[in-house]
Amino acid sequence: MNTKVNPVSSVKVTVNSGVAPAANGSGGIGATGATGPSGNTGPSGPTGSTGLTGPAGPTGNTGATGPVGATGAAGQPPSTVAIANTTAANTFFLVMSPANTGNVSLEVQNSLTFNANTGKTNIPGEVVVTGGGVTLEANVSQVGANLTIDCSLSNAFNVAPLTANVTNFTLINEYPGQTINIVLVNGTSVYTCAMPTNVIWLGNTAGSISANANAVDLLVLTKTGHNNKWLAAMNNNFA
């Protein structure tokens, strides 16, 4: 039996892939494949610029003390100064050669007492006393109506008490520019005392001692180059 098959001009095939066909009729995009292995590391880039300096850290502990240095060379020896003792106890005189024209430094542990002898002691340069410097008060007694103050013995004098009226009051052996203090004391008996000559009085008024028993007066005098006179001031009634 002969069968007649009609020729087919086209065949429609539908493939169900789960992906909707594209609008333009092309096939759908497949699922993403698995990630492939990493590629080799590329070369390092250039070094960046240096950053800013950070803040300073805290100060460290003090290190150990270093060894003591070597002793320096010895200094020059001081100028020779001779100290001569007299027969009077605790009385000294400072004697210097004229060649010693520099400063003189006297170091004193407790106190230093100067008691001048008759004559003058010349010390060129400056005298620096470190410690206590004291001028001893000299006690003076009148002889009858005469009262003599030897200014080379001290700068402070005590006449106590008066034993008679003083009619002749004399100052001797003074130094230019020297200032002296004289304490005049009356006892239970009241006496008068004539003042020294060659004196210019404070306020142009001559001083006098107090006219009462047991009075204490202070006479201050400074020898000046003004007409070679003493400048004088009387301070009365300390008692």
mmCIF file with all atom_site columns, C-alpha atoms in Angstrom, residues 19-239:
data_model
loop_
_atom_site.group_PDB
_atom_site.id
_atom_site.type_symbol
_atom_site.label_atom_id
_atom_site.label_alt_id
_atom_site.label_comp_id
_atom_site.label_asym_id
_atom_site.label_entity_id
_atom_site.label_seq_id
_atom_site.pdbx_PDB_ins_code
_atom_site.Cartn_x
_atom_site.Cartn_y
_atom_site.Cartn_z
_atom_site.occupancy
_atom_site.B_iso_or_equiv
_atom_site.pdbx_formal_charge
_atom_site.auth_seq_id
_atom_site.auth_comp_id
_atom_site.auth_asym_id
_atom_site.auth_atom_id
_atom_site.pdbx_PDB_model_num
ATOM 1   C CA . VAL A 1 19  ? 14.446  31.017  30.636  1.00 0.00 ? 19  VAL A CA 1
ATOM 2   C CA . ALA A 1 20  ? 12.014  33.189  28.826  1.00 0.00 ? 20  ALA A CA 1
ATOM 3   C CA . PRO A 1 21  ? 13.082  33.977  25.347  1.00 0.00 ? 21  PRO A CA 1
ATOM 4   C CA . ALA A 1 22  ? 14.323  37.399  24.593  1.00 0.00 ? 22  ALA A CA 1
ATOM 5   C CA . ALA A 1 23  ? 12.027  39.886  23.126  1.00 0.00 ? 23  ALA A CA 1
ATOM 6   C CA . ASN A 1 24  ? 14.063  40.000  19.966  1.00 0.00 ? 24  ASN A CA 1
ATOM 7   C CA . GLY A 1 25  ? 13.818  36.346  19.611  1.00 0.00 ? 25  GLY A CA 1
ATOM 8   C CA . SER A 1 26  ? 17.459  35.460  20.674  1.00 0.00 ? 26  SER A CA 1
ATOM 9   C CA . GLY A 1 27  ? 18.123  32.782  23.251  1.00 0.00 ? 27  GLY A CA 1
ATOM 10  C CA . GLY A 1 28  ? 18.131  33.559  27.056  1.00 0.00 ? 28  GLY A CA 1
ATOM 11  C CA . ILE A 1 29  ? 21.334  34.285  29.146  1.00 0.00 ? 29  ILE A CA 1
ATOM 12  C CA . GLY A 1 30  ? 22.576  31.267  30.961  1.00 0.00 ? 30  GLY A CA 1
ATOM 13  C CA . ALA A 1 31  ? 23.373  31.075  34.707  1.00 0.00 ? 31  ALA A CA 1
ATOM 14  C CA . THR A 1 32  ? 26.639  32.677  35.964  1.00 0.00 ? 32  THR A CA 1
ATOM 15  C CA . GLY A 1 33  ? 29.458  30.238  36.003  1.00 0.00 ? 33  GLY A CA 1
ATOM 16  C CA . ALA A 1 34  ? 31.699  29.479  39.001  1.00 0.00 ? 34  ALA A CA 1
ATOM 17  C CA . THR A 1 35  ? 34.434  32.059  39.887  1.00 0.00 ? 35  THR A CA 1
ATOM 18  C CA . GLY A 1 36  ? 37.724  31.177  38.386  1.00 0.00 ? 36  GLY A CA 1
ATOM 19  C CA . PRO A 1 37  ? 40.995  31.017  40.360  1.00 0.00 ? 37  PRO A CA 1
ATOM 20  C CA . SER A 1 38  ? 42.740  34.333  41.416  1.00 0.00 ? 38  SER A CA 1
ATOM 21  C CA . GLY A 1 39  ? 45.358  35.653  39.139  1.00 0.00 ? 39  GLY A CA 1
ATOM 22  C CA . ASN A 1 40  ? 48.973  36.253  40.126  1.00 0.00 ? 40  ASN A CA 1
ATOM 23  C CA . THR A 1 41  ? 49.746  39.336  42.399  1.00 0.00 ? 41  THR A CA 1
ATOM 24  C CA . GLY A 1 42  ? 50.837  42.328  40.421  1.00 0.00 ? 42  GLY A CA 1
ATOM 25  C CA . PRO A 1 43  ? 54.080  44.275  41.131  1.00 0.00 ? 43  PRO A CA 1
ATOM 26  C CA . SER A 1 44  ? 54.234  46.690  44.194  1.00 0.00 ? 44  SER A CA 1
ATOM 27  C CA . GLY A 1 45  ? 53.388  50.309  43.607  1.00 0.00 ? 45  GLY A CA 1
ATOM 28  C CA . PRO A 1 46  ? 55.853  53.184  44.403  1.00 0.00 ? 46  PRO A CA 1
ATOM 29  C CA . THR A 1 47  ? 56.523  54.125  48.111  1.00 0.00 ? 47  THR A CA 1
ATOM 30  C CA . GLY A 1 48  ? 54.327  56.945  49.407  1.00 0.00 ? 48  GLY A CA 1
ATOM 31  C CA . SER A 1 49  ? 55.705  60.213  50.955  1.00 0.00 ? 49  SER A CA 1
ATOM 32  C CA . THR A 1 50  ? 56.807  60.287  54.663  1.00 0.00 ? 50  THR A CA 1
ATOM 33  C CA . GLY A 1 51  ? 54.076  61.213  57.135  1.00 0.00 ? 51  GLY A CA 1
ATOM 34  C CA . LEU A 1 52  ? 54.245  64.031  59.713  1.00 0.00 ? 52  LEU A CA 1
ATOM 35  C CA . THR A 1 53  ? 56.488  63.615  62.847  1.00 0.00 ? 53  THR A CA 1
ATOM 36  C CA . GLY A 1 54  ? 54.514  62.489  65.884  1.00 0.00 ? 54  GLY A CA 1
ATOM 37  C CA . PRO A 1 55  ? 54.586  64.326  69.265  1.00 0.00 ? 55  PRO A CA 1
ATOM 38  C CA . ALA A 1 56  ? 57.684  63.985  71.521  1.00 0.00 ? 56  ALA A CA 1
ATOM 39  C CA . GLY A 1 57  ? 57.540  61.236  74.090  1.00 0.00 ? 57  GLY A CA 1
ATOM 40  C CA . PRO A 1 58  ? 57.934  61.855  77.855  1.00 0.00 ? 58  PRO A CA 1
ATOM 41  C CA . THR A 1 59  ? 61.382  62.718  79.294  1.00 0.00 ? 59  THR A CA 1
ATOM 42  C CA . GLY A 1 60  ? 63.291  59.704  80.478  1.00 0.00 ? 60  GLY A CA 1
ATOM 43  C CA . ASN A 1 61  ? 64.743  59.242  83.948  1.00 0.00 ? 61  ASN A CA 1
ATOM 44  C CA . THR A 1 62  ? 67.911  61.129  84.937  1.00 0.00 ? 62  THR A CA 1
ATOM 45  C CA . GLY A 1 63  ? 71.019  59.128  84.318  1.00 0.00 ? 63  GLY A CA 1
ATOM 46  C CA . ALA A 1 64  ? 73.584  58.250  86.941  1.00 0.00 ? 64  ALA A CA 1
ATOM 47  C CA . THR A 1 65  ? 76.001  60.974  88.150  1.00 0.00 ? 65  THR A CA 1
ATOM 48  C CA . GLY A 1 66  ? 79.243  60.916  86.261  1.00 0.00 ? 66  GLY A CA 1
ATOM 49  C CA . PRO A 1 67  ? 82.623  60.525  87.920  1.00 0.00 ? 67  PRO A CA 1
ATOM 50  C CA . VAL A 1 68  ? 84.257  63.459  89.734  1.00 0.00 ? 68  VAL A CA 1
ATOM 51  C CA . GLY A 1 69  ? 86.566  65.469  87.542  1.00 0.00 ? 69  GLY A CA 1
ATOM 52  C CA . ALA A 1 70  ? 90.226  65.973  88.186  1.00 0.00 ? 70  ALA A CA 1
ATOM 53  C CA . THR A 1 71  ? 91.333  68.558  90.775  1.00 0.00 ? 71  THR A CA 1
ATOM 54  C CA . GLY A 1 72  ? 92.345  71.868  89.242  1.00 0.00 ? 72  GLY A CA 1
ATOM 55  C CA . ALA A 1 73  ? 95.711  73.475  89.583  1.00 0.00 ? 73  ALA A CA 1
ATOM 56  C CA . ALA A 1 74  ? 96.548  75.237  92.848  1.00 0.00 ? 74  ALA A CA 1
ATOM 57  C CA . GLY A 1 75  ? 96.005  79.008  92.917  1.00 0.00 ? 75  GLY A CA 1
ATOM 58  C CA . GLN A 1 76  ? 98.572  81.649  93.678  1.00 0.00 ? 76  GLN A CA 1
ATOM 59  C CA . PRO A 1 77  ? 99.580  81.973  97.349  1.00 0.00 ? 77  PRO A CA 1
ATOM 60  C CA . PRO A 1 78  ? 98.238  85.077  99.168  1.00 0.00 ? 78  PRO A CA 1
ATOM 61  C CA . SER A 1 79  ? 100.410 88.028  99.976  1.00 0.00 ? 79  SER A CA 1
ATOM 62  C CA . THR A 1 80  ? 102.223 87.750  103.270 1.00 0.00 ? 80  THR A CA 1
ATOM 63  C CA . VAL A 1 81  ? 100.595 89.733  106.059 1.00 0.00 ? 81  VAL A CA 1
ATOM 64  C CA . ALA A 1 82  ? 102.335 90.001  109.399 1.00 0.00 ? 82  ALA A CA 1
ATOM 65  C CA . ILE A 1 83  ? 100.226 90.103  112.584 1.00 0.00 ? 83  ILE A CA 1
ATOM 66  C CA . ALA A 1 84  ? 102.245 91.356  115.538 1.00 0.00 ? 84  ALA A CA 1
ATOM 67  C CA . ASN A 1 85  ? 101.058 90.840  119.123 1.00 0.00 ? 85  ASN A CA 1
ATOM 68  C CA . THR A 1 86  ? 101.825 93.444  121.762 1.00 0.00 ? 86  THR A CA 1
ATOM 69  C CA . THR A 1 87  ? 102.219 92.983  125.473 1.00 0.00 ? 87  THR A CA 1
ATOM 70  C CA . ALA A 1 88  ? 98.570  94.006  125.895 1.00 0.00 ? 88  ALA A CA 1
ATOM 71  C CA . ALA A 1 89  ? 96.224  91.027  125.908 1.00 0.00 ? 89  ALA A CA 1
ATOM 72  C CA . ASN A 1 90  ? 94.163  90.475  122.747 1.00 0.00 ? 90  ASN A CA 1
ATOM 73  C CA . THR A 1 91  ? 95.622  93.518  120.982 1.00 0.00 ? 91  THR A CA 1
ATOM 74  C CA . PHE A 1 92  ? 96.941  93.059  117.422 1.00 0.00 ? 92  PHE A CA 1
ATOM 75  C CA . PHE A 1 93  ? 98.368  95.288  114.723 1.00 0.00 ? 93  PHE A CA 1
ATOM 76  C CA . LEU A 1 94  ? 98.151  94.703  110.986 1.00 0.00 ? 94  LEU A CA 1
ATOM 77  C CA . VAL A 1 95  ? 101.427 95.428  109.151 1.00 0.00 ? 95  VAL A CA 1
ATOM 78  C CA . MET A 1 96  ? 101.713 95.371  105.354 1.00 0.00 ? 96  MET A CA 1
ATOM 79  C CA . SER A 1 97  ? 104.570 95.925  102.965 1.00 0.00 ? 97  SER A CA 1
ATOM 80  C CA . PRO A 1 98  ? 104.191 98.909  100.595 1.00 0.00 ? 98  PRO A CA 1
ATOM 81  C CA . ALA A 1 99  ? 104.449 96.376  97.730  1.00 0.00 ? 99  ALA A CA 1
ATOM 82  C CA . ASN A 1 100 ? 101.097 94.881  98.731  1.00 0.00 ? 100 ASN A CA 1
ATOM 83  C CA . THR A 1 101 ? 98.842  97.265  96.872  1.00 0.00 ? 101 THR A CA 1
ATOM 84  C CA . GLY A 1 102 ? 95.910  94.899  96.273  1.00 0.00 ? 102 GLY A CA 1
ATOM 85  C CA . ASN A 1 103 ? 92.832  94.348  98.404  1.00 0.00 ? 103 ASN A CA 1
ATOM 86  C CA . VAL A 1 104 ? 93.119  92.779  101.848 1.00 0.00 ? 104 VAL A CA 1
ATOM 87  C CA . SER A 1 105 ? 90.483  90.285  102.979 1.00 0.00 ? 105 SER A CA 1
ATOM 88  C CA . LEU A 1 106 ? 90.184  89.498  106.675 1.00 0.00 ? 106 LEU A CA 1
ATOM 89  C CA . GLU A 1 107 ? 88.037  86.475  107.505 1.00 0.00 ? 107 GLU A CA 1
ATOM 90  C CA . VAL A 1 108 ? 86.705  86.430  111.064 1.00 0.00 ? 108 VAL A CA 1
ATOM 91  C CA . GLN A 1 109 ? 85.162  83.427  112.810 1.00 0.00 ? 109 GLN A CA 1
ATOM 92  C CA . ASN A 1 110 ? 83.334  85.359  115.545 1.00 0.00 ? 110 ASN A CA 1
ATOM 93  C CA . SER A 1 111 ? 84.308  89.017  115.857 1.00 0.00 ? 111 SER A CA 1
ATOM 94  C CA . LEU A 1 112 ? 87.284  91.225  115.117 1.00 0.00 ? 112 LEU A CA 1
ATOM 95  C CA . THR A 1 113 ? 88.462  94.014  117.417 1.00 0.00 ? 113 THR A CA 1
ATOM 96  C CA . PHE A 1 114 ? 90.727  96.814  116.269 1.00 0.00 ? 114 PHE A CA 1
ATOM 97  C CA . ASN A 1 115 ? 92.559  98.771  118.955 1.00 0.00 ? 115 ASN A CA 1
ATOM 98  C CA . ALA A 1 116 ? 94.863  101.302 117.367 1.00 0.00 ? 116 ALA A CA 1
ATOM 99  C CA . ASN A 1 117 ? 98.213  102.247 118.876 1.00 0.00 ? 117 ASN A CA 1
ATOM 100 C CA . THR A 1 118 ? 99.817  105.667 118.683 1.00 0.00 ? 118 THR A CA 1
ATOM 101 C CA . GLY A 1 119 ? 100.847 106.616 115.157 1.00 0.00 ? 119 GLY A CA 1
ATOM 102 C CA . LYS A 1 120 ? 99.165  105.720 111.878 1.00 0.00 ? 120 LYS A CA 1
ATOM 103 C CA . THR A 1 121 ? 98.872  102.418 110.043 1.00 0.00 ? 121 THR A CA 1
ATOM 104 C CA . ASN A 1 122 ? 98.587  102.855 106.288 1.00 0.00 ? 122 ASN A CA 1
ATOM 105 C CA . ILE A 1 123 ? 97.088  100.002 104.246 1.00 0.00 ? 123 ILE A CA 1
ATOM 106 C CA . PRO A 1 124 ? 97.062  100.668 100.476 1.00 0.00 ? 124 PRO A CA 1
ATOM 107 C CA . GLY A 1 125 ? 93.982  99.399  98.700  1.00 0.00 ? 125 GLY A CA 1
ATOM 108 C CA . GLU A 1 126 ? 90.631  98.351  100.122 1.00 0.00 ? 126 GLU A CA 1
ATOM 109 C CA . VAL A 1 127 ? 90.176  96.434  103.382 1.00 0.00 ? 127 VAL A CA 1
ATOM 110 C CA . VAL A 1 128 ? 87.217  94.034  103.415 1.00 0.00 ? 128 VAL A CA 1
ATOM 111 C CA . VAL A 1 129 ? 86.183  92.567  106.769 1.00 0.00 ? 129 VAL A CA 1
ATOM 112 C CA . THR A 1 130 ? 83.977  89.482  106.644 1.00 0.00 ? 130 THR A CA 1
ATOM 113 C CA . GLY A 1 131 ? 82.384  89.017  110.070 1.00 0.00 ? 131 GLY A CA 1
ATOM 114 C CA . GLY A 1 132 ? 82.045  91.424  112.946 1.00 0.00 ? 132 GLY A CA 1
ATOM 115 C CA . GLY A 1 133 ? 84.164  94.550  113.235 1.00 0.00 ? 133 GLY A CA 1
ATOM 116 C CA . VAL A 1 134 ? 84.220  96.368  116.581 1.00 0.00 ? 134 VAL A CA 1
ATOM 117 C CA . THR A 1 135 ? 86.006  99.446  117.927 1.00 0.00 ? 135 THR A CA 1
ATOM 118 C CA . LEU A 1 136 ? 86.456  99.188  121.661 1.00 0.00 ? 136 LEU A CA 1
ATOM 119 C CA . GLU A 1 137 ? 85.269  102.065 123.779 1.00 0.00 ? 137 GLU A CA 1
ATOM 120 C CA . ALA A 1 138 ? 88.134  103.766 125.566 1.00 0.00 ? 138 ALA A CA 1
ATOM 121 C CA . ASN A 1 139 ? 87.631  104.858 129.178 1.00 0.00 ? 139 ASN A CA 1
ATOM 122 C CA . VAL A 1 140 ? 89.054  108.301 129.876 1.00 0.00 ? 140 VAL A CA 1
ATOM 123 C CA . SER A 1 141 ? 89.643  109.934 133.231 1.00 0.00 ? 141 SER A CA 1
ATOM 124 C CA . GLN A 1 142 ? 90.094  113.636 133.679 1.00 0.00 ? 142 GLN A CA 1
ATOM 125 C CA . VAL A 1 143 ? 93.154  114.949 135.425 1.00 0.00 ? 143 VAL A CA 1
ATOM 126 C CA . GLY A 1 144 ? 92.071  117.757 137.700 1.00 0.00 ? 144 GLY A CA 1
ATOM 127 C CA . ALA A 1 145 ? 90.371  120.348 135.510 1.00 0.00 ? 145 ALA A CA 1
ATOM 128 C CA . ASN A 1 146 ? 91.886  118.876 132.312 1.00 0.00 ? 146 ASN A CA 1
ATOM 129 C CA . LEU A 1 147 ? 90.166  116.383 129.988 1.00 0.00 ? 147 LEU A CA 1
ATOM 130 C CA . THR A 1 148 ? 92.232  115.063 127.049 1.00 0.00 ? 148 THR A CA 1
ATOM 131 C CA . ILE A 1 149 ? 90.833  112.739 124.343 1.00 0.00 ? 149 ILE A CA 1
ATOM 132 C CA . ASP A 1 150 ? 93.494  110.883 122.315 1.00 0.00 ? 150 ASP A CA 1
ATOM 133 C CA . CYS A 1 151 ? 91.619  110.163 119.077 1.00 0.00 ? 151 CYS A CA 1
ATOM 134 C CA . SER A 1 152 ? 94.194  107.569 117.923 1.00 0.00 ? 152 SER A CA 1
ATOM 135 C CA . LEU A 1 153 ? 93.069  105.178 120.678 1.00 0.00 ? 153 LEU A CA 1
ATOM 136 C CA . SER A 1 154 ? 89.471  104.688 119.520 1.00 0.00 ? 154 SER A CA 1
ATOM 137 C CA . ASN A 1 155 ? 86.388  106.260 117.967 1.00 0.00 ? 155 ASN A CA 1
ATOM 138 C CA . ALA A 1 156 ? 84.307  105.851 121.131 1.00 0.00 ? 156 ALA A CA 1
ATOM 139 C CA . PHE A 1 157 ? 85.160  107.310 124.530 1.00 0.00 ? 157 PHE A CA 1
ATOM 140 C CA . ASN A 1 158 ? 83.532  107.166 127.945 1.00 0.00 ? 158 ASN A CA 1
ATOM 141 C CA . VAL A 1 159 ? 84.178  109.832 130.594 1.00 0.00 ? 159 VAL A CA 1
ATOM 142 C CA . ALA A 1 160 ? 82.314  108.604 133.669 1.00 0.00 ? 160 ALA A CA 1
ATOM 143 C CA . PRO A 1 161 ? 81.781  110.196 135.973 1.00 0.00 ? 161 PRO A CA 1
ATOM 144 C CA . LEU A 1 162 ? 83.188  113.706 136.052 1.00 0.00 ? 162 LEU A CA 1
ATOM 145 C CA . THR A 1 163 ? 85.122  114.355 139.236 1.00 0.00 ? 163 THR A CA 1
ATOM 146 C CA . ALA A 1 164 ? 85.510  118.138 138.951 1.00 0.00 ? 164 ALA A CA 1
ATOM 147 C CA . ASN A 1 165 ? 84.655  121.045 136.722 1.00 0.00 ? 165 ASN A CA 1
ATOM 148 C CA . VAL A 1 166 ? 86.454  120.725 133.369 1.00 0.00 ? 166 VAL A CA 1
ATOM 149 C CA . THR A 1 167 ? 88.023  123.956 132.185 1.00 0.00 ? 167 THR A CA 1
ATOM 150 C CA . ASN A 1 168 ? 90.385  122.546 129.523 1.00 0.00 ? 168 ASN A CA 1
ATOM 151 C CA . PHE A 1 169 ? 88.903  120.025 127.034 1.00 0.00 ? 169 PHE A CA 1
ATOM 152 C CA . THR A 1 170 ? 91.476  118.966 124.387 1.00 0.00 ? 170 THR A CA 1
ATOM 153 C CA . LEU A 1 171 ? 91.315  116.635 121.351 1.00 0.00 ? 171 LEU A CA 1
ATOM 154 C CA . ILE A 1 172 ? 94.636  115.226 120.063 1.00 0.00 ? 172 ILE A CA 1
ATOM 155 C CA . ASN A 1 173 ? 95.954  112.792 117.384 1.00 0.00 ? 173 ASN A CA 1
ATOM 156 C CA . GLU A 1 174 ? 92.817  112.902 115.273 1.00 0.00 ? 174 GLU A CA 1
ATOM 157 C CA . TYR A 1 175 ? 92.578  111.676 111.668 1.00 0.00 ? 175 TYR A CA 1
ATOM 158 C CA . PRO A 1 176 ? 91.023  113.700 108.813 1.00 0.00 ? 176 PRO A CA 1
ATOM 159 C CA . GLY A 1 177 ? 87.426  112.574 108.390 1.00 0.00 ? 177 GLY A CA 1
ATOM 160 C CA . GLN A 1 178 ? 87.378  110.767 111.753 1.00 0.00 ? 178 GLN A CA 1
ATOM 161 C CA . THR A 1 179 ? 84.146  110.757 113.762 1.00 0.00 ? 179 THR A CA 1
ATOM 162 C CA . ILE A 1 180 ? 84.273  110.201 117.507 1.00 0.00 ? 180 ILE A CA 1
ATOM 163 C CA . ASN A 1 181 ? 81.580  109.726 120.144 1.00 0.00 ? 181 ASN A CA 1
ATOM 164 C CA . ILE A 1 182 ? 82.225  110.937 123.700 1.00 0.00 ? 182 ILE A CA 1
ATOM 165 C CA . VAL A 1 183 ? 79.902  109.958 126.556 1.00 0.00 ? 183 VAL A CA 1
ATOM 166 C CA . LEU A 1 184 ? 79.978  112.501 129.392 1.00 0.00 ? 184 LEU A CA 1
ATOM 167 C CA . VAL A 1 185 ? 78.395  111.437 132.683 1.00 0.00 ? 185 VAL A CA 1
ATOM 168 C CA . ASN A 1 186 ? 77.731  113.466 135.796 1.00 0.00 ? 186 ASN A CA 1
ATOM 169 C CA . GLY A 1 187 ? 77.562  111.604 139.079 1.00 0.00 ? 187 GLY A CA 1
ATOM 170 C CA . THR A 1 188 ? 75.635  112.570 142.159 1.00 0.00 ? 188 THR A CA 1
ATOM 171 C CA . SER A 1 189 ? 77.603  115.799 142.137 1.00 0.00 ? 189 SER A CA 1
ATOM 172 C CA . VAL A 1 190 ? 76.926  118.097 139.205 1.00 0.00 ? 190 VAL A CA 1
ATOM 173 C CA . TYR A 1 191 ? 79.944  119.555 137.402 1.00 0.00 ? 191 TYR A CA 1
ATOM 174 C CA . THR A 1 192 ? 80.413  121.808 134.404 1.00 0.00 ? 192 THR A CA 1
ATOM 175 C CA . CYS A 1 193 ? 82.484  120.981 131.352 1.00 0.00 ? 193 CYS A CA 1
ATOM 176 C CA . ALA A 1 194 ? 84.031  123.487 128.969 1.00 0.00 ? 194 ALA A CA 1
ATOM 177 C CA . MET A 1 195 ? 83.769  122.347 125.326 1.00 0.00 ? 195 MET A CA 1
ATOM 178 C CA . PRO A 1 196 ? 86.726  121.878 122.946 1.00 0.00 ? 196 PRO A CA 1
ATOM 179 C CA . THR A 1 197 ? 87.888  124.776 120.827 1.00 0.00 ? 197 THR A CA 1
ATOM 180 C CA . ASN A 1 198 ? 88.248  124.640 117.044 1.00 0.00 ? 198 ASN A CA 1
ATOM 181 C CA . VAL A 1 199 ? 84.628  123.457 116.820 1.00 0.00 ? 199 VAL A CA 1
ATOM 182 C CA . ILE A 1 200 ? 81.675  124.392 114.575 1.00 0.00 ? 200 ILE A CA 1
ATOM 183 C CA . TRP A 1 201 ? 78.414  123.641 116.401 1.00 0.00 ? 201 TRP A CA 1
ATOM 184 C CA . LEU A 1 202 ? 75.197  122.314 114.932 1.00 0.00 ? 202 LEU A CA 1
ATOM 185 C CA . GLY A 1 203 ? 72.781  125.215 114.513 1.00 0.00 ? 203 GLY A CA 1
ATOM 186 C CA . ASN A 1 204 ? 75.614  127.603 115.425 1.00 0.00 ? 204 ASN A CA 1
ATOM 187 C CA . THR A 1 205 ? 74.744  127.082 119.097 1.00 0.00 ? 205 THR A CA 1
ATOM 188 C CA . ALA A 1 206 ? 77.470  125.837 121.422 1.00 0.00 ? 206 ALA A CA 1
ATOM 189 C CA . GLY A 1 207 ? 76.594  122.672 123.292 1.00 0.00 ? 207 GLY A CA 1
ATOM 190 C CA . SER A 1 208 ? 76.894  122.070 127.025 1.00 0.00 ? 208 SER A CA 1
ATOM 191 C CA . ILE A 1 209 ? 76.423  119.134 129.370 1.00 0.00 ? 209 ILE A CA 1
ATOM 192 C CA . SER A 1 210 ? 73.233  118.625 131.357 1.00 0.00 ? 210 SER A CA 1
ATOM 193 C CA . ALA A 1 211 ? 73.081  120.410 134.714 1.00 0.00 ? 211 ALA A CA 1
ATOM 194 C CA . ASN A 1 212 ? 71.493  117.613 136.719 1.00 0.00 ? 212 ASN A CA 1
ATOM 195 C CA . ALA A 1 213 ? 72.804  114.662 138.718 1.00 0.00 ? 213 ALA A CA 1
ATOM 196 C CA . ASN A 1 214 ? 73.437  111.320 136.946 1.00 0.00 ? 214 ASN A CA 1
ATOM 197 C CA . ALA A 1 215 ? 72.827  112.896 133.542 1.00 0.00 ? 215 ALA A CA 1
ATOM 198 C CA . VAL A 1 216 ? 74.281  111.138 130.470 1.00 0.00 ? 216 VAL A CA 1
ATOM 199 C CA . ASP A 1 217 ? 75.212  113.245 127.455 1.00 0.00 ? 217 ASP A CA 1
ATOM 200 C CA . LEU A 1 218 ? 76.678  112.269 124.076 1.00 0.00 ? 218 LEU A CA 1
ATOM 201 C CA . LEU A 1 219 ? 79.049  114.581 122.219 1.00 0.00 ? 219 LEU A CA 1
ATOM 202 C CA . VAL A 1 220 ? 79.580  113.661 118.532 1.00 0.00 ? 220 VAL A CA 1
ATOM 203 C CA . LEU A 1 221 ? 82.435  115.256 116.585 1.00 0.00 ? 221 LEU A CA 1
ATOM 204 C CA . THR A 1 222 ? 83.677  114.822 113.001 1.00 0.00 ? 222 THR A CA 1
ATOM 205 C CA . LYS A 1 223 ? 87.006  116.226 111.837 1.00 0.00 ? 223 LYS A CA 1
ATOM 206 C CA . THR A 1 224 ? 86.516  117.937 108.509 1.00 0.00 ? 224 THR A CA 1
ATOM 207 C CA . GLY A 1 225 ? 88.708  119.638 105.960 1.00 0.00 ? 225 GLY A CA 1
ATOM 208 C CA . HIS A 1 226 ? 86.460  122.705 106.210 1.00 0.00 ? 226 HIS A CA 1
ATOM 209 C CA . ASN A 1 227 ? 88.793  125.192 107.927 1.00 0.00 ? 227 ASN A CA 1
ATOM 210 C CA . ASN A 1 228 ? 90.354  122.143 109.628 1.00 0.00 ? 228 ASN A CA 1
ATOM 211 C CA . LYS A 1 229 ? 87.635  122.251 112.265 1.00 0.00 ? 229 LYS A CA 1
ATOM 212 C CA . TRP A 1 230 ? 85.458  119.754 114.107 1.00 0.00 ? 230 TRP A CA 1
ATOM 213 C CA . LEU A 1 231 ? 81.742  119.562 113.349 1.00 0.00 ? 231 LEU A CA 1
ATOM 214 C CA . ALA A 1 232 ? 80.017  119.022 116.685 1.00 0.00 ? 232 ALA A CA 1
ATOM 215 C CA . ALA A 1 233 ? 76.578  118.093 118.030 1.00 0.00 ? 233 ALA A CA 1
ATOM 216 C CA . MET A 1 234 ? 75.568  117.636 121.692 1.00 0.00 ? 234 MET A CA 1
ATOM 217 C CA . ASN A 1 235 ? 72.809  115.195 122.646 1.00 0.00 ? 235 ASN A CA 1
ATOM 218 C CA . ASN A 1 236 ? 71.605  115.717 126.202 1.00 0.00 ? 236 ASN A CA 1
ATOM 219 C CA . ASN A 1 237 ? 69.765  113.888 128.960 1.00 0.00 ? 237 ASN A CA 1
ATOM 220 C CA . PHE A 1 238 ? 69.896  110.216 128.022 1.00 0.00 ? 238 PHE A CA 1
ATOM 221 C CA . ALA A 1 239 ? 69.313  109.395 131.696 1.00 0.00 ? 239 ALA A CA 1
#
